[in-house]
């Protein structure tokens, strides 16, 4: 797959916690320079984050929207969605060199794909998605914006994952299952049937334990 940032070797990171350190390493190993780092609480960032500027959520008028592309390096899906809504920036991508990404797949802006992840043919991954370490997304999947596919999670063919949904560590989703938006699939859960919006599913086989209102 072509380098997603080949025409611009500088990029900005919004978020300075532990998750941002993984994204930073991916970008640096791919030859990019981090031109600025922002965080909404720069006084409480990860110890390895240096020279952190204040973010936009409480200082929107002062935020430099124009400039190098941004990656929102925040692990909580709802926070990424909130930040993306207020920023007026262009977005980059971070794809680890060891990830296997089919040339027929589509990866949205702001999305990150970590070490050892696999994305098979004809899959569409939305914007600001996290495909975490060693996650496997098989053919013809549709992954909604702001979703998070956690480490070692495995999605079989023709799976749909809605906006903002979190697929937990080591979860397995069998073929043709549709998971709604803003759901939580617990770690190690085996999902055998469709999941409605705003629902939490855990166990083997997966069972609904909670459904929230919008």
XYZ file of C-alpha atoms in Angstrom:
214
model
C 0.000 0.000 0.000
C 1.314 3.456 -0.812
C 2.679 5.601 1.992
C -0.304 7.715 3.139
C 1.821 10.765 3.975
C 4.411 10.619 1.203
C 3.754 14.195 0.066
C 4.074 15.739 3.524
C 6.715 14.562 5.953
C 5.404 16.702 8.819
C 2.358 15.892 10.896
C 0.764 17.046 14.163
C -0.544 14.879 16.991
C -3.547 15.787 19.127
C -3.237 13.804 22.344
C -0.208 13.176 24.548
C -1.061 10.068 26.571
C 0.242 6.539 26.215
C -1.767 5.876 23.035
C -0.049 8.823 21.372
C 3.360 7.274 22.027
C 2.463 4.288 19.859
C 1.245 6.534 17.049
C 4.336 8.705 17.322
C 6.628 5.701 16.975
C 4.780 4.501 13.871
C 5.091 7.922 12.254
C 8.745 8.441 13.150
C 9.721 5.002 11.823
C 7.926 5.885 8.606
C 10.091 8.990 8.259
C 7.737 11.702 9.497
C 8.483 14.615 11.791
C 6.051 15.505 14.569
C 5.784 19.256 14.142
C 3.434 19.901 17.109
C 1.764 17.977 19.918
C -1.476 19.126 21.562
C -3.448 17.938 24.558
C -6.466 19.276 26.431
C -4.633 18.784 29.744
C -0.948 19.355 28.948
C -0.046 19.304 32.647
C -1.030 15.611 32.981
C 0.409 14.052 29.813
C 2.564 10.934 29.437
C 6.081 11.394 30.806
C 7.612 10.807 27.353
C 5.609 13.644 25.760
C 7.567 16.884 25.464
C 6.666 20.457 24.500
C 2.918 19.846 24.577
C 0.642 22.702 23.530
C -2.848 23.277 24.888
C -5.633 21.681 22.844
C -8.749 23.068 21.218
C -11.648 21.966 23.406
C -11.186 24.781 25.918
C -9.196 27.147 23.681
C -10.824 26.722 20.284
C -10.259 30.304 19.113
C -6.514 29.993 19.664
C -6.024 26.601 18.027
C -4.020 26.638 14.751
C -6.414 24.731 12.508
C -4.384 25.413 9.377
C -1.017 23.758 8.987
C 0.347 20.225 8.866
C -2.132 17.328 8.910
C -3.319 16.070 12.299
C -3.852 12.654 13.837
C -6.137 12.573 16.878
C -4.085 10.336 19.177
C -6.799 9.752 21.780
C -7.890 6.235 22.717
C -11.451 6.968 23.880
C -13.765 6.792 20.871
C -16.215 9.450 22.043
C -13.370 11.878 22.744
C -11.949 11.385 19.244
C -15.377 12.069 17.792
C -15.800 15.230 19.860
C -12.369 16.565 18.922
C -12.848 15.791 15.225
C -16.139 17.681 15.264
C -14.536 20.943 16.366
C -11.242 20.823 14.480
C -11.051 22.286 10.993
C -7.875 20.482 9.987
C -6.722 18.050 7.359
C -5.882 14.589 8.685
C -3.109 12.095 8.085
C -2.861 8.347 8.666
C -0.423 6.178 10.604
C 0.128 2.664 9.253
C 2.865 0.499 10.751
C 5.291 -1.024 8.256
C 4.562 -4.526 9.556
C 0.801 -4.207 9.029
C -0.648 -6.086 6.058
C -3.188 -3.892 4.284
C -4.772 -5.069 1.047
C -4.492 -2.728 -1.910
C -8.237 -3.118 -2.456
C -9.098 -1.950 1.049
C -9.893 1.663 1.893
C -8.535 3.436 4.972
C -10.164 6.691 6.113
C -8.355 9.863 7.120
C -7.150 10.025 10.698
C -7.083 6.230 11.047
C -4.169 4.376 12.676
C -3.112 0.779 11.983
C -0.618 -0.698 14.425
C 2.038 -3.412 14.267
C 0.976 -6.823 12.996
C -2.556 -5.818 12.068
C -4.136 -7.385 8.976
C -6.790 -5.795 6.771
C -7.950 -8.079 3.982
C -9.361 -7.252 0.497
C -12.423 -5.103 -0.141
C -12.666 -3.871 3.428
C -13.585 -0.271 4.186
C -12.230 1.305 7.371
C -13.744 4.668 8.266
C -12.224 7.854 9.629
C -10.374 8.145 12.952
C -10.458 4.384 13.543
C -7.941 2.489 15.695
C -6.876 -0.891 14.302
C -4.743 -1.991 17.206
C -1.781 -4.339 17.540
C -2.293 -7.714 15.861
C -5.965 -7.136 15.048
C -7.336 -9.111 12.098
C -10.043 -7.699 9.835
C -11.014 -10.104 7.074
C -12.465 -9.484 3.629
C -15.457 -7.271 2.857
C -15.741 -5.722 6.308
C -17.167 -2.255 6.923
C -15.743 -0.464 9.961
C -17.483 2.772 10.962
C -15.847 6.059 11.907
C -14.297 6.344 15.405
C -14.389 2.571 16.005
C -11.615 0.740 17.859
C -10.591 -2.814 16.964
C -8.498 -3.850 19.966
C -5.334 -6.000 20.005
C -5.779 -9.571 18.745
C -9.466 -9.076 17.933
C -10.558 -11.095 14.887
C -13.362 -10.081 12.549
C -14.363 -12.698 9.965
C -15.673 -11.922 6.480
C -18.565 -9.553 5.739
C -18.694 -8.136 9.268
C -20.047 -4.629 9.861
C -19.002 -2.530 12.860
C -20.899 0.687 13.538
C -19.637 4.145 14.350
C -17.836 4.505 17.662
C -18.007 0.814 18.576
C -15.231 -0.744 20.667
C -14.301 -4.353 19.899
C -12.409 -5.615 22.960
C -9.085 -7.438 23.197
C -9.219 -10.919 21.702
C -12.886 -10.746 20.731
C -14.064 -12.838 17.779
C -16.900 -11.917 15.409
C -18.180 -14.655 13.074
C -19.015 -13.962 9.394
C -21.960 -11.791 8.334
C -22.580 -10.287 11.773
C -23.645 -6.648 12.000
C -22.672 -4.737 15.146
C -24.428 -1.418 15.705
C -23.011 1.976 16.561
C -21.490 2.944 19.910
C -21.477 -0.645 21.167
C -18.969 -2.287 23.499
C -17.870 -5.851 22.815
C -16.047 -7.152 25.878
C -12.577 -8.690 25.850
C -12.626 -12.308 24.681
C -16.282 -12.166 23.634
C -17.464 -14.456 20.835
C -20.118 -12.613 18.823
C -22.441 -15.035 17.024
C -25.351 -12.782 16.060
C -26.201 -9.174 15.249
C -25.829 -6.554 17.980
C -28.157 -3.508 18.227
C -26.923 0.055 18.717
C -25.649 1.249 22.123
C -25.313 -2.282 23.468
C -22.688 -4.027 25.620
C -22.031 -7.696 24.847
C -19.765 -10.038 26.840
C -19.035 -13.742 27.158
C -18.819 -16.920 25.085
C -21.242 -17.007 23.448
C -21.745 -13.260 23.605
C -24.771 -12.043 25.546
C -26.247 -8.566 25.890
C -25.789 -7.224 29.416
C -26.706 -3.593 28.855
C -28.369 -1.344 26.297
C -28.179 2.429 26.643
C -30.395 5.111 25.260
C -28.829 7.309 22.619
